[in-house]
PDB file of C-alpha atoms in Angstrom:
ATOM      1  CA  MET A 868     -19.336 162.165 -11.416  1.00 38.00           C
ATOM      2  CA  PRO A 869     -22.665 163.974 -10.995  1.00 44.00           C
ATOM      3  CA  ASP A 870     -23.015 167.114  -8.937  1.00 52.00           C
ATOM      4  CA  ALA A 871     -23.697 166.075  -5.355  1.00 51.00           C
ATOM      5  CA  VAL A 872     -26.414 168.671  -4.861  1.00 53.00           C
ATOM      6  CA  PRO A 873     -29.017 170.073  -7.260  1.00 56.00           C
ATOM      7  CA  PRO A 874     -28.581 173.790  -7.991  1.00 57.00           C
ATOM      8  CA  TRP A 875     -31.953 174.675  -6.459  1.00 56.00           C
ATOM      9  CA  ALA A 876     -30.804 173.271  -3.106  1.00 56.00           C
ATOM     10  CA  LEU A 877     -28.066 175.892  -2.844  1.00 51.00           C
ATOM     11  CA  PRO A 878     -29.978 179.170  -2.883  1.00 51.00           C
ATOM     12  CA  ASP A 879     -28.054 182.387  -3.481  1.00 44.00           C
ATOM     13  CA  MET A 880     -29.753 184.364  -0.738  1.00 59.00           C
ATOM     14  CA  SER A 881     -29.446 188.131  -0.522  1.00 70.00           C
ATOM     15  CA  ASN A 882     -29.629 188.357   3.294  1.00 75.00           C
ATOM     16  CA  PRO A 883     -26.129 188.042   4.856  1.00 83.00           C
ATOM     17  CA  GLN A 884     -27.493 186.829   8.206  1.00 80.00           C
ATOM     18  CA  GLU A 885     -29.602 184.167   6.513  1.00 76.00           C
ATOM     19  CA  ARG A 886     -26.622 182.972   4.497  1.00 82.00           C
ATOM     20  CA  ALA A 887     -24.486 182.721   7.635  1.00 86.00           C
ATOM     21  CA  ALA A 888     -27.271 180.932   9.523  1.00 79.00           C
ATOM     22  CA  LEU A 889     -27.820 178.441   6.704  1.00 78.00           C
ATOM     23  CA  LEU A 890     -24.111 177.708   6.419  1.00 84.00           C
ATOM     24  CA  SER A 891     -23.910 177.227  10.191  1.00 83.00           C
ATOM     25  CA  ARG A 892     -26.810 174.797  10.157  1.00 77.00           C
ATOM     26  CA  MET A 893     -25.306 172.943   7.218  1.00 80.00           C
ATOM     27  CA  ALA A 894     -22.110 172.575   9.253  1.00 84.00           C
ATOM     28  CA  VAL A 895     -24.122 171.108  12.136  1.00 80.00           C
ATOM     29  CA  ILE A 896     -25.643 168.509   9.814  1.00 75.00           C
ATOM     30  CA  ALA A 897     -22.257 167.686   8.287  1.00 78.00           C
ATOM     31  CA  ALA A 898     -20.824 167.063  11.762  1.00 79.00           C
ATOM     32  CA  ALA A 899     -23.873 165.172  13.082  1.00 72.00           C
ATOM     33  CA  ASP A 900     -22.546 161.719  12.213  1.00 70.00           C
ATOM     34  CA  GLY A 901     -19.223 162.446  13.914  1.00 74.00           C
ATOM     35  CA  VAL A 902     -17.219 162.669  10.671  1.00 78.00           C
ATOM     36  CA  VAL A 903     -16.996 165.601   8.288  1.00 84.00           C
ATOM     37  CA  THR A 904     -16.146 163.974   4.963  1.00 84.00           C
ATOM     38  CA  PRO A 905     -14.043 165.694   2.293  1.00 87.00           C
ATOM     39  CA  GLU A 906     -17.219 166.024   0.178  1.00 83.00           C
ATOM     40  CA  GLU A 907     -19.089 167.700   3.041  1.00 84.00           C
ATOM     41  CA  ARG A 908     -16.148 170.041   3.670  1.00 88.00           C
ATOM     42  CA  ARG A 909     -15.996 170.923  -0.069  1.00 87.00           C
ATOM     43  CA  LEU A 910     -19.713 171.747  -0.102  1.00 84.00           C
ATOM     44  CA  LEU A 911     -19.342 173.941   2.972  1.00 88.00           C
ATOM     45  CA  LYS A 912     -16.340 175.727   1.469  1.00 90.00           C
ATOM     46  CA  LYS A 913     -18.205 176.220  -1.821  1.00 86.00           C
ATOM     47  CA  CYS A 914     -21.165 177.739   0.004  1.00 84.00           C
ATOM     48  CA  SER A 915     -18.863 179.803   2.218  1.00 91.00           C
ATOM     49  CA  LYS A 916     -17.208 181.340  -0.831  1.00 89.00           C
ATOM     50  CA  ARG A 917     -20.414 181.797  -2.812  1.00 81.00           C
ATOM     51  CA  TRP A 918     -22.280 183.355   0.116  1.00 83.00           C
ATOM     52  CA  ASP A 919     -19.335 185.475   1.314  1.00 90.00           C
ATOM     53  CA  VAL A 920     -19.329 183.898   4.786  1.00 93.00           C
ATOM     54  CA  PRO A 921     -15.842 183.295   6.214  1.00 96.00           C
ATOM     55  CA  PHE A 922     -15.203 179.552   6.501  1.00 95.00           C
ATOM     56  CA  SER A 923     -13.418 180.221   9.790  1.00 94.00           C
ATOM     57  CA  THR A 924     -16.791 181.092  11.333  1.00 91.00           C
ATOM     58  CA  ILE A 925     -18.040 177.521  10.926  1.00 90.00           C
ATOM     59  CA  GLU A 926     -14.890 175.641  11.942  1.00 89.00           C
ATOM     60  CA  PRO A 927     -15.958 175.672  15.642  1.00 88.00           C
ATOM     61  CA  ILE A 928     -19.356 174.304  14.612  1.00 84.00           C
ATOM     62  CA  LEU A 929     -17.712 171.435  12.763  1.00 86.00           C
ATOM     63  CA  ARG A 930     -15.971 170.552  16.020  1.00 80.00           C
ATOM     64  CA  SER A 931     -18.984 170.976  18.335  1.00 77.00           C
ATOM     65  CA  GLY A 932     -21.689 169.410  16.128  1.00 62.00           C
ATOM     66  CA  THR A 933     -25.290 169.457  17.321  1.00 59.00           C
ATOM     67  CA  ALA A 934     -24.557 171.555  20.420  1.00 63.00           C
ATOM     68  CA  ALA A 935     -24.151 174.528  18.088  1.00 60.00           C
ATOM     69  CA  LEU A 936     -27.658 174.094  16.653  1.00 57.00           C
ATOM     70  CA  GLN A 937     -29.285 175.186  19.904  1.00 58.00           C
ATOM     71  CA  ALA A 938     -27.569 178.584  19.785  1.00 60.00           C
ATOM     72  CA  LEU A 939     -28.874 179.490  16.320  1.00 60.00           C
ATOM     73  CA  GLY A 940     -32.074 181.459  15.855  1.00 60.00           C
ATOM     74  CA  PRO A 941     -34.938 180.532  13.510  1.00 65.00           C
ATOM     75  CA  PRO A 942     -34.382 180.919   9.749  1.00 71.00           C
ATOM     76  CA  GLU A 943     -36.398 183.381   7.671  1.00 73.00           C
ATOM     77  CA  ASN A 944     -37.387 180.707   5.124  1.00 79.00           C
ATOM     78  CA  PRO A 945     -37.742 177.310   6.874  1.00 84.00           C
ATOM     79  CA  GLN A 946     -38.332 175.283   3.685  1.00 85.00           C
ATOM     80  CA  ARG A 947     -35.269 176.711   1.907  1.00 81.00           C
ATOM     81  CA  PHE A 948     -33.236 176.305   5.059  1.00 81.00           C
ATOM     82  CA  LEU A 949     -34.243 172.639   5.364  1.00 86.00           C
ATOM     83  CA  MET A 950     -33.343 172.070   1.697  1.00 85.00           C
ATOM     84  CA  GLY A 951     -29.832 173.262   2.466  1.00 80.00           C
ATOM     85  CA  LEU A 952     -29.614 170.894   5.421  1.00 83.00           C
ATOM     86  CA  VAL A 953     -30.822 167.932   3.382  1.00 86.00           C
ATOM     87  CA  ALA A 954     -28.312 168.830   0.654  1.00 80.00           C
ATOM     88  CA  ALA A 955     -25.535 168.873   3.242  1.00 76.00           C
ATOM     89  CA  ALA A 956     -26.644 165.522   4.649  1.00 80.00           C
ATOM     90  CA  LEU A 957     -26.770 163.956   1.165  1.00 81.00           C
ATOM     91  CA  VAL A 958     -23.443 165.235  -0.074  1.00 72.00           C
ATOM     92  CA  ASP A 959     -21.736 161.979   0.923  1.00 74.00           C
ATOM     93  CA  GLY A 960     -24.438 160.029  -0.928  1.00 80.00           C
ATOM     94  CA  LYS A 961     -26.558 158.935   2.018  1.00 84.00           C
ATOM     95  CA  VAL A 962     -28.421 160.183   5.052  1.00 88.00           C
ATOM     96  CA  ASP A 963     -27.507 158.061   8.049  1.00 86.00           C
ATOM     97  CA  ARG A 964     -29.785 157.494  11.056  1.00 85.00           C
ATOM     98  CA  ARG A 965     -28.232 160.233  13.143  1.00 79.00           C
ATOM     99  CA  GLU A 966     -28.466 162.784  10.333  1.00 84.00           C
ATOM    100  CA  ARG A 967     -32.061 161.725   9.639  1.00 89.00           C
ATOM    101  CA  ARG A 968     -33.058 162.127  13.291  1.00 84.00           C
ATOM    102  CA  LEU A 969     -31.507 165.577  13.320  1.00 80.00           C
ATOM    103  CA  LEU A 970     -33.231 166.559  10.057  1.00 87.00           C
ATOM    104  CA  ASP A 971     -36.574 165.309  11.366  1.00 88.00           C
ATOM    105  CA  GLY A 972     -36.053 167.219  14.610  1.00 80.00           C
ATOM    106  CA  VAL A 973     -35.153 170.413  12.782  1.00 82.00           C
ATOM    107  CA  ALA A 974     -38.202 170.070  10.509  1.00 87.00           C
ATOM    108  CA  HIS A 975     -40.437 169.550  13.549  1.00 84.00           C
ATOM    109  CA  ASN A 976     -38.929 172.544  15.355  1.00 76.00           C
ATOM    110  CA  LEU A 977     -39.489 174.667  12.248  1.00 82.00           C
ATOM    111  CA  GLY A 978     -43.163 173.659  12.199  1.00 86.00           C
ATOM    112  CA  LEU A 979     -42.887 171.794   8.888  1.00 90.00           C
ATOM    113  CA  GLU A 980     -44.937 168.724   8.003  1.00 90.00           C
ATOM    114  CA  PRO A 981     -43.467 165.314   9.000  1.00 84.00           C
ATOM    115  CA  ASP A 982     -43.192 164.133   5.376  1.00 91.00           C
ATOM    116  CA  VAL A 983     -41.077 167.079   4.215  1.00 93.00           C
ATOM    117  CA  VAL A 984     -37.707 165.456   5.048  1.00 94.00           C
ATOM    118  CA  PRO A 985     -38.285 162.170   3.197  1.00 95.00           C
ATOM    119  CA  GLY A 986     -39.769 164.152   0.302  1.00 93.00           C
ATOM    120  CA  LEU A 987     -36.679 166.348   0.024  1.00 92.00           C
ATOM    121  CA  ILE A 988     -34.348 163.362   0.362  1.00 93.00           C
ATOM    122  CA  THR A 989     -36.217 161.550  -2.414  1.00 92.00           C
ATOM    123  CA  ALA A 990     -36.322 164.598  -4.695  1.00 89.00           C
ATOM    124  CA  MET A 991     -32.611 165.309  -4.314  1.00 86.00           C
ATOM    125  CA  THR A 992     -31.643 161.646  -4.710  1.00 88.00           C
ATOM    126  CA  GLU A 993     -33.752 161.335  -7.869  1.00 88.00           C
ATOM    127  CA  TRP A 994     -32.213 164.542  -9.232  1.00 83.00           C
ATOM    128  CA  ARG A 995     -28.711 163.201  -8.640  1.00 80.00           C
ATOM    129  CA  ASN A 996     -29.605 159.869 -10.273  1.00 83.00           C
ATOM    130  CA  ARG A 997     -30.985 161.679 -13.336  1.00 84.00           C
ATOM    131  CA  GLN A 998     -27.791 163.734 -13.544  1.00 78.00           C
ATOM    132  CA  ALA A 999     -25.691 160.564 -13.334  1.00 76.00           C
ATOM    133  CA  GLY A1000     -27.780 158.923 -16.082  1.00 79.00           C
ATOM    134  CA  ALA A1001     -27.489 161.953 -18.331  1.00 76.00           C
ATOM    135  CA  ARG A1002     -23.713 161.956 -17.998  1.00 70.00           C
ATOM    136  CA  GLY A1003     -23.243 158.189 -18.028  1.00 62.00           C
TER     137      GLY A1003
END
C-alpha cells in the first residue's frame, strides 16, 4: 500500500506553536465529514509524535469539528498549512464535498488563490498514484 501522504506535505517545522496549530487544523479537517477514520487518526498520531504535540490536545477538536477552527489564529506559512490540511483530507483516499468546502473556505480566509486547493489535491493524488505504480 502506498504512503497516504507525500513526505513534502508533512513539514517538520521548527516552531512549536506552528506545529500545534497545524495539527489542530488537520484535526478539524479530519472531523469535518463527521467521521474520523482509522487512517486519519493514524496520520494525526504520526504528526503528533513527530512534532512533539500531545495527542490529547487535539482529542477535543476531533469531537467538536469545525467549531474549533474559529478559535485558531492565522498560520505563519499559509501555503504549508494548507498542504497539511489537504493531506489530512486525502488520507482516506478522497476529499468529500464537506471537506472540500472547508478547504476552499480556509484557503479563501488565508488569502490564497481559488485554484490552490484543486491544485494541491491533484498534486497529492498524482504523487500517491505514482507511488502505487512504483510499488505495484
